[in-house]
Amino acid sequence: MKALEGVKVLDFTHVQSGPTCTQLLGFFGADVIKVERPGVGDATRKQLVDVEGADSLYFTMLNHNKRSLTLNTKNETGKEVLERLIRECDIMVENFAPGALDRMGFTWERIQELNPRMILASIKGFGPGPYADCKVYENVAQCAGGSASTTGFLDGPPVVTGAQIGDSGTGLHLALGIVTALYQREQTGRGQKVSAAMQDGVLNLCRVKLRDQQRLASGPLQEYSQFGEGVPFEDATPRAGNDSGGGQPGRILKCKGWETDKNAYTYFITQAAVWKNVCDVIGKPEWKEDENYATPKARLTRLTEVFEAVEQWTMTKTKFEVMDICNPMNIPVGPILSMKEIAEEPSLRETGTIVEVDHPQRGKYLTVGCPIKLSDSPVDVTRSPLLGEHTEEVLAGFLGYSSSEIDEIKASGAV
């Protein structure tokens, strides 16, 4: 039995943030019915197309374990079908522009009338406030949530990260809110509204930077590289390059082959608990007792010198050799892995983190499997649906329409 087996999800999401959420619910066994516009579908089906005549990877990698129903919700018959879906489902997830559901005639009050147990889950760019009605995309969320201002190097502009913390990150937050509401419904019998704002989701992932903003009131942030370099702090959390976000200094360092391989680097942390091991590995045993290097506080003003010495050693080793040498000594390091290396890593295939899927239009492709592993609810990743592939199946098997009724619905232009 899957963890969410029997849970019915009405998926009114598109692009990335909402589909991330509903795909997770599908991974855990929920029956996810993706509602799409007839003849058009989710906009990402045709964005960044790499195989002519096939749905894009953008769409396929965000819509596994779902069924596709085409429905014109502006059509009166289509609205009747939607009302029936709302009555039958447990969860409705949407990431429309603010107010779109209300304009369709499906306010929260109307949804409650149709199904008091319904959980209505929404993703918006901003929460209540001056920007509540603004349209938000991934990088906008990163900028408004504090990520961009604290990413990059001190002497450069703000930088967005390649991790989709605005879209996919908020989808993860919403999924947690949904299962929490499901649990509460078991106690109360009532549904509720669940919301996740992209700005809020990004800020939650940037909490250590808000921590540092408050610490500035007590003086310079000594674990930041700029402290050791004598660069004064201003009144906002600065960009910290590749410094560690915690109290243990860390940096990205060159490894053997860096001259030709852009990813021949490692992340190396000089953790206080294993400082003596670090000294032995890099050939600086004298630093173990030297008062200028022996304690974390003494090293704070000498971090550049310390990491230059570490880098002289890492440059003689491949990033994987660094791992092999340091991990048995409990020295925290990690190779900079390219997407090519990740795609080819056998262990990620074995755990289901990377999955190969077969698609009728595009053939085999790689996707990211479920990042959360449950021992009693294993995940089987099924391909994304073709546009409207399950329309008749949902109308008949899920909603109970007869063949003649389905013919009438089709004739009305509702599907």
Short mmCIF file of C-alpha atoms in Angstrom, two decimals:
data_model
loop_
_atom_site.label_atom_id
_atom_site.label_comp_id
_atom_site.label_asym_id
_atom_site.label_seq_id
_atom_site.Cartn_x
_atom_site.Cartn_y
_atom_site.Cartn_z
CA MET A 1 0.00 0.00 0.00
CA LYS A 2 1.23 3.47 -0.86
CA ALA A 3 1.29 6.17 1.82
CA LEU A 4 -1.35 8.35 0.09
CA GLU A 5 -3.29 5.57 -1.61
CA GLY A 6 -6.97 6.53 -1.93
CA VAL A 7 -6.26 10.27 -1.76
CA LYS A 8 -7.68 12.09 -4.79
CA VAL A 9 -5.95 15.23 -6.02
CA LEU A 10 -7.41 17.77 -8.44
CA ASP A 11 -4.33 19.31 -10.00
CA PHE A 12 -4.92 22.78 -11.45
CA THR A 13 -1.21 23.64 -11.48
CA HIS A 14 1.12 24.53 -14.32
CA VAL A 15 4.78 25.28 -15.06
CA GLN A 16 6.98 24.27 -12.08
CA SER A 17 6.02 25.22 -8.53
CA GLY A 18 2.61 23.53 -8.40
CA PRO A 19 3.54 20.49 -10.51
CA THR A 20 6.49 19.82 -8.18
CA CYS A 21 4.03 19.58 -5.29
CA THR A 22 1.47 17.39 -7.04
CA GLN A 23 4.15 15.11 -8.49
CA LEU A 24 5.36 14.39 -4.95
CA LEU A 25 1.81 13.52 -3.91
CA GLY A 26 1.63 11.20 -6.92
CA PHE A 27 4.94 9.60 -5.95
CA PHE A 28 3.43 8.76 -2.56
CA GLY A 29 0.42 7.08 -4.16
CA ALA A 30 -2.23 9.78 -4.53
CA ASP A 31 -4.41 9.72 -7.65
CA VAL A 32 -3.44 13.02 -9.27
CA ILE A 33 -5.74 14.28 -12.03
CA LYS A 34 -4.06 17.09 -13.95
CA VAL A 35 -6.66 19.42 -15.50
CA GLU A 36 -5.47 21.07 -18.74
CA ARG A 37 -6.94 23.27 -21.42
CA PRO A 38 -8.18 21.28 -24.43
CA GLY A 39 -5.75 21.43 -27.33
CA VAL A 40 -3.22 23.50 -25.36
CA GLY A 41 -2.36 21.95 -22.01
CA ASP A 42 0.31 23.05 -19.59
CA ALA A 43 2.45 25.76 -21.22
CA THR A 44 5.62 23.82 -20.47
CA ARG A 45 4.61 20.99 -22.80
CA LYS A 46 5.93 23.12 -25.66
CA GLN A 47 8.64 25.11 -23.88
CA LEU A 48 12.31 24.27 -24.55
CA VAL A 49 11.32 21.42 -26.87
CA ASP A 50 14.31 19.21 -27.77
CA VAL A 51 12.49 16.40 -29.63
CA GLU A 52 10.14 17.51 -32.39
CA GLY A 53 6.58 16.34 -31.80
CA ALA A 54 7.19 15.34 -28.20
CA ASP A 55 6.41 17.00 -24.88
CA SER A 56 9.41 18.88 -23.53
CA LEU A 57 11.61 17.58 -20.76
CA TYR A 58 10.47 20.61 -18.77
CA PHE A 59 6.96 19.14 -18.73
CA THR A 60 7.76 15.44 -18.51
CA MET A 61 10.14 15.80 -15.56
CA LEU A 62 7.53 17.62 -13.48
CA ASN A 63 4.42 15.59 -14.24
CA HIS A 64 5.10 11.94 -13.53
CA ASN A 65 2.53 9.74 -11.80
CA LYS A 66 -0.44 11.82 -12.98
CA ARG A 67 -3.46 11.46 -15.25
CA SER A 68 -4.35 14.18 -17.77
CA LEU A 69 -7.93 15.41 -18.17
CA THR A 70 -8.68 18.19 -20.66
CA LEU A 71 -11.47 20.50 -19.49
CA ASN A 72 -12.75 23.90 -20.60
CA THR A 73 -13.77 25.51 -17.34
CA LYS A 74 -15.25 28.52 -19.16
CA ASN A 75 -17.80 26.21 -20.70
CA GLU A 76 -21.00 25.66 -18.67
CA THR A 77 -20.81 21.90 -19.12
CA GLY A 78 -17.14 22.08 -18.20
CA LYS A 79 -18.05 23.89 -14.98
CA GLU A 80 -20.53 21.16 -14.16
CA VAL A 81 -17.80 18.56 -14.62
CA LEU A 82 -15.49 20.62 -12.40
CA GLU A 83 -18.13 20.78 -9.67
CA ARG A 84 -18.37 17.02 -9.80
CA LEU A 85 -14.60 16.72 -9.56
CA ILE A 86 -14.54 18.99 -6.51
CA ARG A 87 -17.16 16.84 -4.82
CA GLU A 88 -15.12 13.70 -5.44
CA CYS A 89 -11.61 14.91 -4.64
CA ASP A 90 -9.79 15.42 -1.34
CA ILE A 91 -7.32 18.08 -2.44
CA MET A 92 -7.34 20.85 -5.02
CA VAL A 93 -3.98 22.43 -5.85
CA GLU A 94 -3.62 25.61 -7.91
CA ASN A 95 -1.02 28.19 -8.80
CA PHE A 96 -3.16 30.52 -10.89
CA ALA A 97 -2.67 34.26 -10.84
CA PRO A 98 -4.25 35.87 -7.75
CA GLY A 99 -8.06 35.94 -8.00
CA ALA A 100 -8.31 33.57 -10.98
CA LEU A 101 -10.31 30.91 -9.13
CA ASP A 102 -12.76 33.52 -7.87
CA ARG A 103 -13.30 34.83 -11.39
CA MET A 104 -14.04 31.28 -12.52
CA GLY A 105 -16.85 31.20 -9.95
CA PHE A 106 -15.06 28.86 -7.56
CA THR A 107 -14.45 30.92 -4.46
CA TRP A 108 -13.35 29.22 -1.26
CA GLU A 109 -16.93 29.55 0.01
CA ARG A 110 -18.31 27.85 -3.10
CA ILE A 111 -15.75 25.06 -2.88
CA GLN A 112 -16.71 24.48 0.76
CA GLU A 113 -20.37 24.25 -0.25
CA LEU A 114 -19.52 21.57 -2.78
CA ASN A 115 -17.15 19.66 -0.49
CA PRO A 116 -16.62 20.69 3.16
CA ARG A 117 -13.72 18.22 3.39
CA MET A 118 -11.82 19.75 0.49
CA ILE A 119 -8.28 21.00 1.10
CA LEU A 120 -7.56 23.93 -1.22
CA ALA A 121 -3.81 24.42 -1.63
CA SER A 122 -2.40 27.47 -3.39
CA ILE A 123 0.99 28.80 -4.40
CA LYS A 124 1.36 32.52 -4.92
CA GLY A 125 4.40 34.73 -5.45
CA PHE A 126 3.89 36.87 -2.35
CA GLY A 127 1.72 36.66 0.74
CA PRO A 128 -0.67 39.44 1.78
CA GLY A 129 0.90 42.87 1.46
CA PRO A 130 1.90 45.43 -1.16
CA TYR A 131 3.02 42.81 -3.71
CA ALA A 132 0.20 40.29 -3.26
CA ASP A 133 -1.08 40.74 -6.82
CA CYS A 134 2.31 40.60 -8.53
CA LYS A 135 3.27 37.83 -10.94
CA VAL A 136 6.37 35.96 -9.77
CA TYR A 137 8.84 33.65 -11.49
CA GLU A 138 11.73 31.64 -10.06
CA ASN A 139 14.40 34.32 -10.13
CA VAL A 140 12.02 37.02 -8.90
CA ALA A 141 11.30 34.87 -5.86
CA GLN A 142 15.03 34.35 -5.25
CA CYS A 143 15.59 38.08 -5.36
CA ALA A 144 12.63 39.00 -3.16
CA GLY A 145 13.31 36.20 -0.67
CA GLY A 146 16.86 37.22 0.23
CA SER A 147 18.77 34.62 -1.75
CA ALA A 148 20.23 36.76 -4.53
CA SER A 149 21.46 39.57 -2.25
CA THR A 150 23.48 37.07 -0.21
CA THR A 151 24.77 34.96 -3.13
CA GLY A 152 27.89 35.72 -5.15
CA PHE A 153 31.14 37.40 -4.23
CA LEU A 154 31.51 40.59 -2.27
CA ASP A 155 32.90 42.59 -5.17
CA GLY A 156 30.27 41.39 -7.67
CA PRO A 157 26.54 41.78 -8.32
CA PRO A 158 23.81 39.69 -6.67
CA VAL A 159 23.58 36.19 -8.19
CA VAL A 160 20.69 33.74 -8.51
CA THR A 161 21.33 30.06 -7.82
CA GLY A 162 20.79 27.22 -10.27
CA ALA A 163 18.76 25.38 -7.63
CA GLN A 164 15.08 26.15 -8.19
CA ILE A 165 14.44 27.20 -4.62
CA GLY A 166 11.62 29.55 -5.60
CA ASP A 167 9.54 27.15 -7.69
CA SER A 168 10.43 23.62 -6.64
CA GLY A 169 11.33 24.76 -3.13
CA THR A 170 7.88 26.27 -2.62
CA GLY A 171 6.26 23.16 -4.10
CA LEU A 172 7.98 21.12 -1.41
CA HIS A 173 6.72 23.48 1.27
CA LEU A 174 3.17 23.24 -0.07
CA ALA A 175 3.28 19.44 -0.12
CA LEU A 176 4.13 19.46 3.58
CA GLY A 177 1.25 21.83 4.25
CA ILE A 178 -1.14 19.56 2.36
CA VAL A 179 -0.27 16.35 4.20
CA THR A 180 -0.45 18.27 7.48
CA ALA A 181 -3.95 19.47 6.58
CA LEU A 182 -4.90 15.92 5.62
CA TYR A 183 -3.81 14.73 9.05
CA GLN A 184 -5.78 17.49 10.78
CA ARG A 185 -8.84 16.61 8.69
CA GLU A 186 -8.73 13.14 10.22
CA GLN A 187 -9.28 14.80 13.59
CA THR A 188 -11.78 17.50 12.62
CA GLY A 189 -13.51 16.20 9.49
CA ARG A 190 -13.03 19.62 7.89
CA GLY A 191 -10.94 20.79 4.99
CA GLN A 192 -9.02 24.05 5.00
CA LYS A 193 -7.01 26.42 2.85
CA VAL A 194 -3.26 25.85 2.61
CA SER A 195 -1.05 28.51 1.07
CA ALA A 196 2.63 28.87 0.33
CA ALA A 197 4.15 32.08 -0.99
CA MET A 198 7.33 31.80 -3.05
CA GLN A 199 8.94 34.70 -1.22
CA ASP A 200 8.24 32.93 2.09
CA GLY A 201 9.63 29.63 0.81
CA VAL A 202 12.89 31.22 -0.35
CA LEU A 203 13.27 33.12 2.92
CA ASN A 204 12.78 29.90 4.88
CA LEU A 205 15.68 28.39 2.93
CA CYS A 206 17.75 31.52 3.64
CA ARG A 207 17.19 31.55 7.39
CA VAL A 208 20.92 31.48 8.21
CA LYS A 209 21.30 34.77 6.35
CA LEU A 210 18.53 36.32 8.46
CA ARG A 211 20.40 34.93 11.44
CA ASP A 212 23.52 36.76 10.29
CA GLN A 213 21.58 39.97 9.72
CA GLN A 214 20.78 40.05 13.44
CA ARG A 215 24.28 39.03 14.48
CA LEU A 216 25.67 42.12 12.74
CA ALA A 217 24.32 44.20 15.62
CA SER A 218 26.96 42.58 17.84
CA GLY A 219 29.87 43.20 15.49
CA PRO A 220 31.60 41.76 12.41
CA LEU A 221 30.73 38.25 11.23
CA GLN A 222 34.09 36.70 11.99
CA GLU A 223 33.56 33.45 10.05
CA TYR A 224 33.13 35.43 6.80
CA SER A 225 36.26 35.73 4.65
CA GLN A 226 35.99 39.50 4.53
CA PHE A 227 36.68 39.68 8.28
CA GLY A 228 40.09 38.09 7.88
CA GLU A 229 40.78 40.29 4.85
CA GLY A 230 40.05 43.46 6.82
CA VAL A 231 37.05 44.47 4.73
CA PRO A 232 34.52 46.37 6.89
CA PHE A 233 30.94 45.15 7.19
CA GLU A 234 27.99 47.32 6.27
CA ASP A 235 24.47 47.17 7.69
CA ALA A 236 23.15 44.17 5.69
CA THR A 237 24.21 40.52 5.43
CA PRO A 238 26.89 40.52 2.72
CA ARG A 239 27.57 38.15 -0.13
CA ALA A 240 29.92 35.51 1.16
CA GLY A 241 31.29 33.78 -1.94
CA ASN A 242 31.80 30.12 -1.13
CA ASP A 243 32.13 30.55 2.62
CA SER A 244 30.34 27.96 4.71
CA GLY A 245 26.99 29.08 6.10
CA GLY A 246 27.89 27.71 9.52
CA GLY A 247 30.66 28.41 11.98
CA GLN A 248 33.05 25.97 10.29
CA PRO A 249 35.09 27.77 7.60
CA GLY A 250 34.90 26.19 4.16
CA ARG A 251 35.80 27.05 0.56
CA ILE A 252 35.82 25.62 -2.93
CA LEU A 253 39.38 24.72 -3.90
CA LYS A 254 41.10 23.63 -7.11
CA CYS A 255 41.93 19.98 -7.65
CA LYS A 256 44.18 18.18 -10.11
CA GLY A 257 43.11 18.95 -13.67
CA TRP A 258 41.40 22.25 -12.91
CA GLU A 259 43.19 23.92 -15.83
CA THR A 260 41.03 22.03 -18.35
CA ASP A 261 38.12 20.69 -16.29
CA LYS A 262 35.75 23.39 -15.04
CA ASN A 263 34.48 21.08 -12.32
CA ALA A 264 37.80 19.79 -10.99
CA TYR A 265 37.17 21.36 -7.58
CA THR A 266 36.30 20.23 -4.09
CA TYR A 267 34.57 21.84 -1.13
CA PHE A 268 36.85 21.64 1.89
CA ILE A 269 35.83 22.46 5.47
CA THR A 270 38.45 23.07 8.14
CA GLN A 271 36.28 21.72 10.93
CA ALA A 272 37.69 22.54 14.36
CA ALA A 273 37.23 19.01 15.69
CA VAL A 274 39.54 17.52 13.06
CA TRP A 275 41.98 20.42 12.66
CA LYS A 276 44.95 18.25 13.60
CA ASN A 277 43.99 15.75 10.89
CA VAL A 278 43.79 18.60 8.38
CA CYS A 279 47.31 19.70 9.36
CA ASP A 280 48.65 16.18 8.85
CA VAL A 281 46.94 15.74 5.47
CA ILE A 282 48.21 19.01 3.99
CA GLY A 283 51.73 18.62 5.36
CA LYS A 284 51.56 21.34 8.01
CA PRO A 285 51.98 19.37 11.29
CA GLU A 286 53.58 22.40 12.94
CA TRP A 287 50.26 24.27 12.76
CA LYS A 288 48.71 21.88 15.29
CA GLU A 289 50.49 23.60 18.18
CA ASP A 290 51.30 27.01 16.68
CA GLU A 291 49.30 29.63 18.60
CA ASN A 292 48.64 31.46 15.33
CA TYR A 293 46.77 28.46 13.90
CA ALA A 294 45.94 26.03 16.72
CA THR A 295 42.54 27.50 17.67
CA PRO A 296 39.53 28.44 15.52
CA LYS A 297 39.66 32.02 16.78
CA ALA A 298 43.34 32.37 15.89
CA ARG A 299 42.69 31.07 12.39
CA LEU A 300 39.87 33.51 11.61
CA THR A 301 42.27 36.26 10.54
CA ARG A 302 44.38 33.78 8.58
CA LEU A 303 41.76 31.85 6.63
CA THR A 304 43.07 32.91 3.24
CA GLU A 305 46.55 31.66 4.16
CA VAL A 306 45.09 28.42 5.55
CA PHE A 307 43.02 27.66 2.46
CA GLU A 308 45.88 28.55 0.14
CA ALA A 309 47.93 25.89 1.92
CA VAL A 310 45.06 23.38 1.67
CA GLU A 311 44.69 24.18 -2.03
CA GLN A 312 48.36 23.51 -2.68
CA TRP A 313 47.61 19.98 -1.49
CA THR A 314 44.24 19.51 -3.23
CA MET A 315 45.79 20.57 -6.54
CA THR A 316 47.93 17.43 -6.41
CA LYS A 317 44.86 15.17 -6.11
CA THR A 318 41.70 14.58 -8.12
CA LYS A 319 38.48 15.61 -6.39
CA PHE A 320 37.69 11.93 -5.83
CA GLU A 321 41.14 11.24 -4.35
CA VAL A 322 40.52 14.11 -1.94
CA MET A 323 37.32 12.34 -0.87
CA ASP A 324 39.08 9.00 -0.49
CA ILE A 325 41.84 10.47 1.67
CA CYS A 326 39.82 12.87 3.82
CA ASN A 327 36.66 10.94 4.62
CA PRO A 328 38.39 8.18 6.64
CA MET A 329 39.88 11.02 8.71
CA ASN A 330 36.46 12.65 9.25
CA ILE A 331 37.48 15.76 7.31
CA PRO A 332 34.33 17.11 5.59
CA VAL A 333 34.89 17.45 1.84
CA GLY A 334 32.74 17.11 -1.26
CA PRO A 335 33.48 16.98 -4.98
CA ILE A 336 31.96 19.52 -7.35
CA LEU A 337 29.90 17.15 -9.49
CA SER A 338 28.73 18.16 -12.94
CA MET A 339 25.26 17.25 -14.15
CA LYS A 340 26.92 14.78 -16.52
CA GLU A 341 28.67 13.06 -13.60
CA ILE A 342 25.45 12.98 -11.59
CA ALA A 343 23.49 11.53 -14.53
CA GLU A 344 26.06 8.74 -14.89
CA GLU A 345 26.46 7.91 -11.19
CA PRO A 346 25.34 4.27 -10.66
CA SER A 347 24.51 4.66 -6.96
CA LEU A 348 21.91 7.34 -7.73
CA ARG A 349 20.22 4.95 -10.17
CA GLU A 350 20.21 2.20 -7.54
CA THR A 351 18.46 4.39 -4.95
CA GLY A 352 15.90 5.76 -7.40
CA THR A 353 17.22 9.30 -7.12
CA ILE A 354 17.89 9.23 -10.88
CA VAL A 355 15.36 7.24 -12.90
CA GLU A 356 15.19 6.26 -16.56
CA VAL A 357 11.68 6.55 -17.98
CA ASP A 358 10.29 5.40 -21.32
CA HIS A 359 7.97 7.82 -23.15
CA PRO A 360 5.91 6.99 -26.27
CA GLN A 361 6.85 10.25 -28.03
CA ARG A 362 10.46 10.80 -27.03
CA GLY A 363 11.77 7.38 -26.01
CA LYS A 364 13.95 6.96 -22.91
CA TYR A 365 14.99 9.93 -20.79
CA LEU A 366 16.40 10.58 -17.33
CA THR A 367 14.49 12.26 -14.56
CA VAL A 368 14.82 12.94 -10.86
CA GLY A 369 12.96 10.37 -8.79
CA CYS A 370 11.42 10.93 -5.39
CA PRO A 371 13.95 12.66 -3.09
CA ILE A 372 12.16 11.33 0.00
CA LYS A 373 12.38 7.61 0.71
CA LEU A 374 9.72 5.77 2.77
CA SER A 375 10.48 2.20 3.81
CA ASP A 376 6.85 1.05 3.54
CA SER A 377 5.81 3.12 0.53
CA PRO A 378 8.30 2.57 -2.32
CA VAL A 379 7.96 4.89 -5.30
CA ASP A 380 7.35 3.67 -8.83
CA VAL A 381 7.93 6.54 -11.27
CA THR A 382 5.50 6.41 -14.19
CA ARG A 383 5.79 8.61 -17.28
CA SER A 384 4.02 11.94 -17.64
CA PRO A 385 0.63 11.77 -19.40
CA LEU A 386 -0.04 12.85 -22.96
CA LEU A 387 -2.44 15.76 -23.25
CA GLY A 388 -5.94 14.52 -22.43
CA GLU A 389 -4.78 10.93 -22.38
CA HIS A 390 -7.06 10.00 -19.48
CA THR A 391 -10.07 12.22 -20.18
CA GLU A 392 -12.54 9.43 -20.91
CA GLU A 393 -11.04 7.24 -18.20
CA VAL A 394 -11.59 9.96 -15.57
CA LEU A 395 -15.08 10.88 -16.79
CA ALA A 396 -16.24 7.25 -16.77
CA GLY A 397 -14.24 5.50 -14.07
CA PHE A 398 -13.66 8.38 -11.66
CA LEU A 399 -16.82 10.47 -12.07
CA GLY A 400 -19.20 7.77 -13.21
CA TYR A 401 -20.50 9.35 -16.43
CA SER A 402 -22.18 6.99 -18.87
CA SER A 403 -21.08 6.63 -22.49
CA SER A 404 -23.97 8.76 -23.72
CA GLU A 405 -23.21 11.45 -21.15
CA ILE A 406 -19.57 11.49 -22.19
CA ASP A 407 -20.65 11.93 -25.81
CA GLU A 408 -22.76 14.93 -24.77
CA ILE A 409 -19.86 16.43 -22.82
CA LYS A 410 -17.62 16.06 -25.86
CA ALA A 411 -20.26 17.61 -28.13
CA SER A 412 -20.49 20.63 -25.83
CA GLY A 413 -16.79 21.40 -26.28
CA ALA A 414 -16.14 20.98 -22.56
CA VAL A 415 -13.31 18.47 -23.04
#
